[in-house]
Coordinates of C-alpha atoms in Angstrom, one line a residue:
M244 CA 5.5 -28.9 10.3
N245 CA 8.8 -30.4 11.3
T246 CA 10.7 -28.1 13.8
V247 CA 13.4 -30.5 15.0
N248 CA 16.8 -28.9 15.1
R249 CA 15.4 -25.6 13.7
T250 CA 15.7 -22.2 15.4
P251 CA 12.6 -20.1 16.1
W252 CA 13.7 -17.7 13.3
Q253 CA 14.0 -20.6 10.8
V254 CA 10.5 -21.8 11.8
Q255 CA 9.0 -18.4 11.4
K256 CA 10.6 -17.9 8.0
S257 CA 9.2 -21.2 6.8
V258 CA 5.7 -20.3 8.2
V259 CA 5.7 -16.9 6.6
F260 CA 6.9 -18.3 3.2
A261 CA 4.2 -21.0 3.4
L262 CA 1.5 -18.4 4.2
F263 CA 2.9 -16.2 1.3
L264 CA 2.4 -19.1 -1.2
R265 CA -1.0 -19.9 0.3
E266 CA -2.2 -16.3 -0.1
L267 CA -0.8 -16.2 -3.6
K268 CA -2.6 -19.4 -4.6
T269 CA -5.9 -18.3 -2.8
R270 CA -5.9 -14.9 -4.5
F271 CA -5.0 -16.0 -8.1
G272 CA -5.1 -19.7 -8.3
K273 CA -8.9 -20.1 -8.9
Y274 CA -8.8 -18.1 -12.1
K275 CA -7.2 -19.0 -15.4
F276 CA -6.2 -15.4 -16.0
G277 CA -5.9 -14.5 -12.3
Y278 CA -2.6 -12.8 -12.5
F279 CA -3.8 -10.5 -15.2
W280 CA -6.3 -9.0 -12.8
M281 CA -3.6 -7.5 -10.6
L282 CA -2.9 -5.1 -13.5
L283 CA -6.5 -4.2 -14.0
E284 CA -7.1 -2.0 -11.0
P285 CA -4.3 0.5 -11.5
M286 CA -4.7 0.4 -15.3
A287 CA -8.4 1.2 -14.9
H288 CA -7.6 4.2 -12.8
I289 CA -5.0 5.5 -15.2
V290 CA -7.1 5.0 -18.3
V291 CA -10.2 6.5 -16.9
L292 CA -8.5 9.5 -15.4
S293 CA -6.4 10.1 -18.5
L294 CA -9.5 10.1 -20.7
I295 CA -11.4 12.4 -18.4
F296 CA -8.6 15.0 -17.9
S297 CA -7.4 14.9 -21.5
Y298 CA -10.4 17.0 -22.4
A299 CA -9.8 19.4 -19.6
R300 CA -6.1 20.0 -19.6
D301 CA -2.9 19.4 -21.6
R302 CA -1.6 15.8 -21.5
S303 CA 1.4 16.8 -19.4
I304 CA 2.0 18.4 -16.0
F305 CA 5.3 20.2 -15.5
G306 CA 6.4 18.6 -18.7
I307 CA 5.5 15.1 -17.4
D308 CA 3.2 12.9 -19.4
F309 CA -0.1 12.7 -17.5
P310 CA -0.4 8.9 -17.5
V311 CA 3.1 8.6 -16.1
F312 CA 2.3 11.3 -13.5
L313 CA -0.8 9.2 -12.5
V314 CA 0.9 5.9 -12.1
T315 CA 3.6 7.3 -9.8
G316 CA 0.7 8.1 -7.4
I317 CA -1.9 5.4 -8.0
V318 CA 0.3 2.3 -7.6
P319 CA 1.9 3.3 -4.3
F320 CA -1.5 4.4 -2.9
L321 CA -3.2 1.2 -3.9
M322 CA -0.4 -0.8 -2.4
F323 CA -0.8 1.0 0.9
K324 CA -4.6 0.6 0.8
N325 CA -4.5 -3.1 -0.1
I326 CA -1.9 -3.9 2.6
S327 CA -4.0 -2.0 5.3
L328 CA -7.2 -3.8 4.3
R329 CA -5.8 -7.2 3.9
V330 CA -3.9 -7.1 7.2
M331 CA -7.1 -5.9 8.8
D332 CA -8.8 -9.1 7.6
G333 CA -5.8 -11.3 8.3
V334 CA -7.0 -12.9 11.5
D335 CA -10.6 -13.7 10.3
A336 CA -9.4 -15.1 7.0
N337 CA -6.9 -17.4 8.6
R338 CA -8.6 -18.3 11.8
G339 CA -8.5 -22.0 11.1
L340 CA -4.7 -22.0 10.8
F341 CA -4.1 -20.7 14.3
S342 CA -4.8 -24.2 15.8
Y343 CA -1.2 -24.9 14.7
R344 CA 1.0 -23.5 17.5
Q345 CA 3.7 -22.4 15.0
I346 CA 1.3 -20.0 13.2
K347 CA 0.6 -16.6 14.9
P348 CA -1.5 -13.7 13.6
M349 CA 1.7 -11.7 13.1
D350 CA 2.8 -14.3 10.5
T351 CA -0.4 -13.8 8.5
F352 CA 0.1 -10.0 8.7
T353 CA 3.6 -10.3 7.5
A354 CA 2.8 -12.7 4.6
R355 CA 0.0 -10.5 3.4
A356 CA 2.1 -7.3 3.5
L357 CA 4.9 -9.0 1.7
L358 CA 2.6 -10.4 -1.0
D359 CA 0.9 -7.1 -1.7
S360 CA 4.2 -5.2 -1.7
F361 CA 5.7 -7.7 -4.1
L362 CA 2.7 -7.5 -6.4
A363 CA 2.7 -3.7 -6.4
L364 CA 6.4 -3.6 -7.4
V365 CA 5.7 -6.1 -10.2
V366 CA 2.7 -4.0 -11.4
Y367 CA 4.7 -0.8 -11.1
A368 CA 7.6 -2.2 -13.2
L369 CA 5.3 -3.7 -15.9
I370 CA 3.2 -0.5 -16.3
L371 CA 6.3 1.8 -16.5
V372 CA 8.0 -0.5 -19.0
G373 CA 4.8 -0.6 -21.0
M374 CA 4.5 3.2 -21.0
A375 CA 8.1 3.5 -22.1
W376 CA 7.5 1.0 -24.9
V377 CA 4.6 3.0 -26.3
G378 CA 6.7 6.2 -26.4
L379 CA 5.9 8.0 -23.1
D380 CA 8.8 9.6 -21.2
V381 CA 9.5 7.5 -18.1
P382 CA 12.4 8.9 -16.2
F383 CA 13.9 7.3 -13.1
R384 CA 16.0 10.0 -11.4
D385 CA 16.5 8.4 -7.9
P386 CA 15.7 4.7 -7.7
F387 CA 16.9 4.4 -4.1
S388 CA 14.4 7.1 -2.9
V389 CA 11.6 5.5 -4.9
L390 CA 12.2 2.1 -3.2
F391 CA 12.6 3.8 0.2
V392 CA 9.2 5.5 0.0
M393 CA 7.6 2.3 -1.1
A394 CA 9.1 0.5 1.9
L395 CA 7.8 3.2 4.2
L396 CA 4.3 2.8 2.7
V397 CA 4.5 -1.0 3.2
L398 CA 5.4 -0.5 6.9
M399 CA 2.8 2.2 7.4
G400 CA 0.1 0.0 5.8
L401 CA 1.2 -2.9 8.0
G402 CA 0.9 -0.8 11.2
L403 CA -2.4 0.7 10.2
G404 CA -3.8 -2.7 9.2
M405 CA -3.0 -4.1 12.6
L406 CA -4.8 -1.1 14.2
F407 CA -7.8 -1.8 12.0
C408 CA -7.6 -5.5 12.8
V409 CA -8.0 -4.8 16.5
I410 CA -10.7 -2.1 16.0
T411 CA -12.8 -4.3 13.8
H412 CA -12.5 -7.2 16.1
F413 CA -14.4 -5.3 18.7
M414 CA -16.5 -3.3 16.2
P415 CA -17.0 -5.5 13.1
E416 CA -19.3 -2.9 11.5
A417 CA -16.3 -0.5 11.3
K418 CA -15.0 -2.5 8.3
T419 CA -17.4 -0.9 5.9
L420 CA -16.6 2.6 7.2
I421 CA -12.9 2.0 6.9
R422 CA -13.2 0.8 3.3
I423 CA -15.3 3.9 2.4
A424 CA -12.8 6.2 4.1
F425 CA -10.1 5.4 1.6
L426 CA -12.0 7.2 -1.1
P427 CA -11.6 10.7 0.4
V428 CA -8.1 9.8 1.4
Y429 CA -7.4 8.9 -2.3
L430 CA -8.8 12.3 -3.4
L431 CA -6.8 14.2 -0.8
S432 CA -3.4 12.6 -1.4
G433 CA -2.2 14.5 -4.4
I434 CA -2.7 11.5 -6.8
I435 CA -4.7 13.3 -9.5
F436 CA -3.3 16.8 -9.0
P437 CA 0.1 18.0 -7.8
I438 CA -0.3 20.1 -4.6
A439 CA 1.5 23.0 -6.3
M440 CA -1.8 23.5 -8.2
I441 CA -4.0 23.5 -5.1
P442 CA -5.0 26.9 -3.6
R443 CA -2.6 27.9 -0.8
E444 CA -5.4 28.4 1.8
F445 CA -6.1 24.6 1.7
L446 CA -2.5 23.5 2.2
P447 CA -2.3 23.7 6.0
I448 CA -5.1 21.2 6.3
L449 CA -3.9 18.9 3.5
L450 CA -0.4 18.8 4.7
W451 CA -1.5 16.8 7.8
N452 CA -1.9 13.8 5.4
P453 CA 1.4 11.8 5.4
L454 CA 0.3 10.1 2.2
L455 CA 0.4 13.4 0.4
H456 CA 4.0 13.9 1.5
A457 CA 4.9 10.4 0.5
I458 CA 3.3 10.7 -3.0
E459 CA 5.0 14.1 -3.6
W460 CA 8.3 12.6 -2.4
M461 CA 7.9 9.7 -4.7
R462 CA 7.3 12.1 -7.7
G463 CA 10.3 14.2 -6.7
A464 CA 12.4 11.1 -6.9
F465 CA 11.0 10.2 -10.3
F466 CA 11.0 13.5 -12.2
T467 CA 13.9 16.0 -12.3
Q468 CA 11.5 18.7 -13.5
Y469 CA 8.8 18.1 -10.8
H470 CA 8.2 21.1 -8.6
M471 CA 8.0 19.8 -5.0
L472 CA 6.9 22.4 -2.4
D473 CA 9.3 23.2 0.5
A474 CA 6.4 22.2 2.9
I475 CA 6.8 18.5 1.8
S476 CA 8.7 16.7 4.6
P477 CA 10.2 13.3 4.2
L478 CA 10.9 13.3 7.9
F479 CA 7.1 13.6 8.6
V480 CA 6.6 10.4 6.5
V481 CA 9.3 8.5 8.4
M482 CA 8.1 9.6 11.8
T483 CA 4.4 8.9 11.0
T484 CA 5.4 5.4 9.7
L485 CA 7.4 4.6 12.9
A486 CA 4.5 5.9 15.1
V487 CA 1.8 4.0 13.3
L488 CA 3.9 0.8 13.2
F489 CA 4.7 1.1 16.9
F490 CA 1.1 1.6 18.0
G491 CA -0.1 -1.1 15.7
L492 CA 2.4 -3.6 17.1
A493 CA 1.8 -2.5 20.7
W494 CA -2.0 -2.8 20.4
Y495 CA -1.8 -6.1 18.6
R496 CA 0.5 -7.5 21.3
N497 CA -1.8 -6.3 24.0
K498 CA -4.9 -7.8 22.4
R499 CA -3.5 -10.8 20.6
H500 CA -5.2 -13.3 22.9
E501 CA -8.6 -11.7 22.5
L502 CA -8.2 -11.7 18.7
L503 CA -7.9 -15.5 18.8
A504 CA -10.6 -16.0 21.3
R505 CA -13.6 -15.7 18.9

């Protein structure tokens, strides 16, 4: 890679962009319909859950079509999960590239986070446009807040992924446990039910989950009629994101030489 007369910032931008394209090609380039599969995971969740709960409840919540209610929780959560897990695997998956002095683990973390956030936004837009096209009500009350919450989830996933990367470097067997742990987090993040429908005695425990606050904040930004509890705190989401990102960056910086030593 030619670095003559280029600033460190320009070199890093070029490295991250090259890694972004490499990740994109690696993830989808092997399959003829590879890009179709990025829609499959969220759509499978939406279809299955909609079919299950259509027999147990009305097809709307607070006047919101149930599939639209689901997608506003499922896509942000899957984006957060995918970023966390892919950043966790970033060093092992790209270890051969670190022989080039311009490429650092942080570059791979950034490229993976950017790719998964970009794909999530594309999937989000396509699904919502498709739902509007088939006649479902898809409001968009506060686009700025929606994008802000998505950005916070990207940064939280990046920070958490770096923490996981260091943990699994020293305890590789923890990868399986971490992947399994996302299932109960999925169920406890208000994706299937609004927390206004959850018994009050459980709320003090559930409200320790910042993803629950983020998903509720997201839905409040989408739907005018959505009933968001006073206990939901956007500040809690922001402060958790900053804390997780700070500790992820600090621990990565402290252990970066050990990550590359294997």
